[in-house]
Coordinates of N, CA and C in Angstrom, one line a residue:
M1 N -69.5 61.1 4.7 CA -68.8 60.9 6.0 C -69.8 61.3 7.1
K2 N -69.9 60.5 8.1 CA -70.7 60.8 9.2 C -70.0 61.8 10.2
Q3 N -70.8 62.6 10.9 CA -70.1 63.5 11.9 C -69.9 62.6 13.1
T4 N -68.6 62.7 13.6 CA -68.2 61.9 14.7 C -68.0 62.7 16.0
Y5 N -68.0 64.0 16.0 CA -67.9 64.8 17.1 C -68.5 66.2 16.8
E6 N -68.8 66.9 17.9 CA -69.3 68.3 17.7 C -68.4 69.2 18.6
R7 N -68.2 70.4 18.0 CA -67.5 71.4 18.8 C -68.5 72.2 19.7
P8 N -68.2 72.6 20.8 CA -66.9 72.3 21.5 C -66.9 70.8 22.0
F9 N -65.7 70.2 21.8 CA -65.5 68.8 22.2 C -64.8 68.8 23.5
R10 N -65.3 68.0 24.5 CA -64.7 67.8 25.7 C -63.9 66.5 25.8
P11 N -62.6 66.5 26.1 CA -61.9 65.2 26.2 C -62.5 64.3 27.2
V12 N -62.4 63.0 26.9 CA -62.9 62.0 27.8 C -62.0 62.0 29.0
E13 N -62.6 61.8 30.2 CA -61.9 61.7 31.4 C -61.6 60.2 31.7
V14 N -60.4 59.9 32.1 CA -60.1 58.6 32.5 C -60.6 58.3 33.9
T15 N -61.5 57.3 34.0 CA -62.0 56.9 35.3 C -61.8 55.4 35.4
D16 N -62.1 54.8 36.6 CA -62.0 53.4 36.9 C -62.9 52.6 36.0
S17 N -64.0 53.2 35.6 CA -65.0 52.5 34.8 C -65.0 52.8 33.3
L18 N -64.0 53.5 32.8 CA -64.0 54.0 31.5 C -64.0 52.9 30.4
V19 N -64.9 52.9 29.5 CA -64.8 52.1 28.3 C -65.3 53.0 27.2
A20 N -64.5 53.3 26.2 CA -64.8 54.3 25.1 C -64.1 53.9 23.8
S21 N -64.7 54.4 22.7 CA -64.0 54.2 21.4 C -64.2 55.4 20.6
F22 N -63.3 55.5 19.6 CA -63.3 56.7 18.7 C -63.2 56.1 17.2
A23 N -63.9 56.7 16.3 CA -63.8 56.4 14.9 C -62.7 57.3 14.3
L24 N -61.5 57.0 14.5 CA -60.4 57.9 14.2 C -60.3 58.3 12.7
P25 N -60.4 57.4 11.7 CA -60.3 57.9 10.3 C -61.4 58.9 10.0
D26 N -62.7 58.6 10.5 CA -63.8 59.5 10.2 C -63.5 60.9 11.0
M27 N -63.0 60.8 12.2 CA -62.8 62.0 12.9 C -61.7 62.8 12.2
G28 N -60.7 62.2 11.7 CA -59.6 62.9 11.0 C -60.1 63.5 9.7
Q29 N -61.0 62.9 9.0 CA -61.6 63.5 7.8 C -62.5 64.7 8.2
Q30 N -63.2 64.6 9.3 CA -64.0 65.7 9.8 C -63.1 66.9 10.2
L31 N -62.0 66.6 10.8 CA -61.0 67.7 11.2 C -60.5 68.4 9.9
M32 N -60.3 67.7 8.8 CA -59.9 68.3 7.6 C -60.9 69.1 6.9
Q33 N -62.1 69.1 7.4 CA -63.2 69.9 6.8 C -63.4 71.2 7.6
E34 N -62.7 71.4 8.7 CA -62.8 72.6 9.6 C -62.0 73.7 9.0
E35 N -62.5 74.9 9.3 CA -61.9 76.2 8.8 C -60.4 76.3 9.3
V36 N -60.1 75.8 10.4 CA -58.7 75.9 11.0 C -57.8 75.2 10.0
F37 N -58.2 74.0 9.6 CA -57.4 73.2 8.7 C -57.1 73.9 7.4
D38 N -58.2 74.6 6.8 CA -58.0 75.3 5.6 C -57.1 76.5 5.8
R39 N -57.2 77.1 6.9 CA -56.4 78.3 7.2 C -54.9 78.0 7.6
L40 N -54.7 77.0 8.5 CA -53.4 76.8 9.0 C -52.7 75.5 8.4
G41 N -53.5 74.7 7.7 CA -52.9 73.4 7.2 C -52.8 72.4 8.2
R42 N -53.4 72.6 9.4 CA -53.4 71.6 10.5 C -54.5 71.8 11.4
D43 N -54.9 70.8 12.2 CA -56.0 70.9 13.2 C -55.8 69.8 14.1
S44 N -56.4 69.8 15.3 CA -56.3 68.8 16.3 C -57.5 68.7 17.2
L45 N -57.6 67.6 17.8 CA -58.7 67.3 18.8 C -58.1 66.4 19.9
T46 N -58.2 67.0 21.1 CA -57.7 66.2 22.3 C -58.9 65.2 22.6
L47 N -58.6 63.9 22.5 CA -59.6 62.9 22.8 C -59.7 62.5 24.3
V48 N -58.5 62.4 24.9 CA -58.4 61.9 26.3 C -57.4 62.8 27.0
R49 N -57.7 63.3 28.2 CA -56.8 64.0 29.0 C -56.9 63.6 30.4
S50 N -55.7 63.2 31.0 CA -55.7 62.9 32.4 C -54.2 63.1 32.8
E51 N -54.0 63.0 34.1 CA -52.6 63.1 34.6 C -51.7 62.0 34.0
A52 N -52.3 60.8 33.8 CA -51.5 59.7 33.4 C -51.5 59.5 31.8
L53 N -52.4 60.1 31.1 CA -52.5 59.8 29.7 C -53.2 61.0 29.0
T54 N -52.6 61.4 27.8 CA -53.2 62.3 26.9 C -53.2 61.7 25.5
V55 N -54.3 61.8 24.8 CA -54.5 61.2 23.5 C -55.0 62.4 22.6
V56 N -54.3 62.7 21.5 CA -54.6 63.8 20.6 C -54.6 63.2 19.2
L57 N -55.7 63.5 18.4 CA -55.8 63.3 17.0 C -55.4 64.5 16.3
F58 N -54.5 64.5 15.4 CA -54.2 65.7 14.6 C -54.1 65.4 13.1
V59 N -54.4 66.4 12.3 CA -54.3 66.3 10.9 C -53.4 67.4 10.3
L60 N -52.7 67.0 9.3 CA -51.7 67.9 8.7 C -51.9 67.9 7.2
N61 N -51.9 69.1 6.5 CA -52.0 69.1 5.1 C -50.5 68.9 4.6
A62 N -50.4 68.5 3.3 CA -49.1 68.3 2.8 C -48.2 69.5 3.0
H63 N -47.0 69.3 3.5 CA -45.9 70.3 3.8 C -46.2 71.1 5.1
A64 N -47.3 70.9 5.8 CA -47.6 71.6 7.0 C -46.5 71.1 8.1
E65 N -46.2 72.0 9.0 CA -45.2 71.7 10.0 C -45.7 72.0 11.4
L66 N -45.2 71.2 12.3 CA -45.4 71.5 13.8 C -43.9 71.8 14.2
P67 N -43.6 73.1 14.4 CA -42.3 73.5 14.8 C -41.8 72.9 16.1
D68 N -40.5 73.1 16.4 CA -39.9 72.6 17.6 C -40.8 72.7 18.8
H69 N -41.0 71.6 19.5 CA -41.8 71.6 20.7 C -41.4 70.3 21.5
Q70 N -41.9 70.2 22.7 CA -41.6 69.0 23.5 C -42.9 68.6 24.3
A71 N -42.9 67.4 24.8 CA -44.0 66.9 25.5 C -43.6 66.6 26.9
P72 N -44.5 66.7 27.9 CA -44.1 66.5 29.3 C -43.9 65.0 29.7
G73 N -44.3 64.1 28.8 CA -44.1 62.7 29.0 C -43.6 62.0 27.8
P74 N -43.3 60.7 27.8 CA -42.9 60.0 26.6 C -44.1 59.9 25.6
I75 N -43.8 59.9 24.3 CA -44.8 60.0 23.3 C -44.7 58.8 22.4
A76 N -45.9 58.4 21.8 CA -46.0 57.5 20.7 C -46.8 58.2 19.6
V77 N -46.3 58.3 18.4 CA -46.9 58.9 17.3 C -47.2 57.8 16.3
T78 N -48.5 57.6 16.0 CA -49.0 56.6 15.1 C -49.6 57.3 13.8
V79 N -49.1 57.0 12.7 CA -49.6 57.6 11.4 C -50.8 56.7 11.0
L80 N -52.0 57.2 10.9 CA -53.2 56.5 10.5 C -53.3 56.6 9.0
S81 N -52.9 57.7 8.4 CA -52.8 57.8 6.9 C -51.8 58.9 6.6
G82 N -51.2 58.7 5.4 CA -50.2 59.7 5.0 C -48.8 59.4 5.3
E83 N -48.0 60.4 5.4 CA -46.6 60.2 5.7 C -46.0 61.5 6.4
I84 N -45.3 61.3 7.5 CA -44.7 62.5 8.2 C -43.2 62.2 8.4
E85 N -42.5 63.3 8.6 CA -41.1 63.3 9.0 C -41.0 63.8 10.4
F86 N -40.4 63.0 11.3 CA -40.3 63.4 12.7 C -38.8 63.6 13.0
R87 N -38.5 64.8 13.4 CA -37.1 65.1 13.6 C -36.8 65.6 15.0
T88 N -35.7 65.2 15.6 CA -35.3 65.8 16.9 C -34.5 67.1 16.6
Q89 N -34.6 68.0 17.6 CA -33.9 69.3 17.4 C -32.4 69.2 17.2
D90 N -31.8 68.3 17.9 CA -30.4 68.2 17.7 C -29.9 67.5 16.4
G91 N -30.9 67.1 15.6 CA -30.6 66.5 14.3 C -30.1 65.1 14.4
A92 N -30.0 64.5 15.6 CA -29.5 63.2 15.7 C -30.4 62.1 15.1
D93 N -31.7 62.4 15.2 CA -32.7 61.4 14.7 C -33.7 62.0 13.8
T94 N -34.0 61.3 12.7 CA -35.1 61.7 11.8 C -35.8 60.4 11.4
L95 N -37.1 60.3 11.7 CA -37.9 59.2 11.4 C -38.9 59.5 10.2
L96 N -38.9 58.7 9.2 CA -39.9 58.9 8.2 C -41.0 57.8 8.5
L97 N -42.2 58.3 8.8 CA -43.3 57.4 9.3 C -44.4 57.5 8.3
G98 N -44.8 56.3 7.8 CA -45.9 56.2 6.9 C -47.1 55.5 7.5
T99 N -48.2 55.3 6.8 CA -49.4 54.7 7.3 C -49.1 53.4 8.1
G100 N -49.5 53.3 9.3 CA -49.3 52.2 10.1 C -48.0 52.2 11.0
D101 N -47.1 53.2 10.7 CA -45.9 53.2 11.5 C -46.1 54.0 12.8
V102 N -45.3 53.6 13.8 CA -45.3 54.2 15.1 C -43.9 54.7 15.4
G103 N -43.8 56.0 15.8 CA -42.5 56.5 16.3 C -42.6 56.8 17.8
L104 N -41.5 56.7 18.5 CA -41.5 56.9 19.9 C -40.4 58.0 20.2
C105 N -40.7 58.7 21.3 CA -39.8 59.8 21.7 C -39.8 60.0 23.2
A106 N -38.7 60.2 23.8 CA -38.6 60.4 25.2 C -39.2 61.7 25.6
A107 N -39.6 61.8 26.9 CA -40.2 63.0 27.5 C -39.2 64.2 27.3
H108 N -39.7 65.3 27.1 CA -38.9 66.6 27.1 C -37.9 66.7 25.9
K109 N -37.9 65.7 25.0 CA -37.0 65.8 23.9 C -37.6 66.7 22.8
V110 N -36.9 67.8 22.5 CA -37.4 68.7 21.5 C -37.4 68.1 20.1
H111 N -38.6 68.2 19.4 CA -38.8 67.6 18.1 C -39.7 68.5 17.3
S112 N -39.7 68.2 16.0 CA -40.7 68.8 15.1 C -41.2 67.8 14.1
V113 N -42.3 68.1 13.4 CA -43.0 67.2 12.5 C -43.3 68.0 11.2
T114 N -43.0 67.4 10.1 CA -43.4 67.9 8.8 C -44.2 66.8 8.0
A115 N -45.3 67.2 7.5 CA -46.1 66.2 6.7 C -45.6 66.2 5.3
R116 N -45.3 65.0 4.8 CA -44.9 64.9 3.4 C -46.1 64.9 2.5
D117 N -47.3 64.4 3.0 CA -48.5 64.5 2.3 C -49.6 64.6 3.3
K118 N -50.9 64.8 2.9 CA -52.0 65.0 3.9 C -52.0 63.8 4.8
S119 N -52.0 64.0 6.1 CA -51.9 63.0 7.1 C -52.8 63.1 8.3
I120 N -53.2 61.9 8.8 CA -53.9 61.8 10.0 C -53.0 61.1 11.0
V121 N -52.8 61.6 12.2 CA -51.9 61.1 13.1 C -52.5 61.1 14.5
L122 N -52.2 60.0 15.2 CA -52.6 59.8 16.6 C -51.4 60.0 17.5
L123 N -51.5 60.9 18.5 CA -50.4 61.2 19.4 C -50.9 60.7 20.8
V124 N -50.1 59.9 21.4 CA -50.3 59.4 22.8 C -49.2 59.9 23.7
I125 N -49.5 60.6 24.7 CA -48.5 61.1 25.7 C -48.7 60.4 27.0
G126 N -47.7 59.7 27.4 CA -47.8 59.0 28.7 C -47.7 60.0 29.9
G127 N -47.9 59.5 31.1 CA -47.8 60.3 32.3 C -46.6 61.1 32.3
Q128 N -46.7 62.3 33.0 CA -45.6 63.2 33.0 C -44.4 62.6 33.7
A129 N -43.2 62.7 33.1 CA -42.0 62.2 33.6 C -41.4 63.0 34.7

């Protein structure tokens, strides 16, 4: 596996002339090699951050959880590998998302995530609502 980023990593800034790419599967594998992943069962890397857009790559070990939280804007969660369960706090919605699946959630809706197996996930947060 080639190294695709170095710590400390600075998120890409969105500008009028931005053109960039990321090797997401390789970056996910690299995150899984970090001490934080071994210790907590999860790790993340913010790739892009601006007022209009935030993009975060995160990895979860099997059975790892992201407890109840919310995002300031609408989100799209894309599973690059593995399988996750995405649940809203009120229990009204549960999505089982596998490789290639995308889940959507409204801004400020409290939700949690549990990995069913080792997973690489891309989170896109739209502009703040």
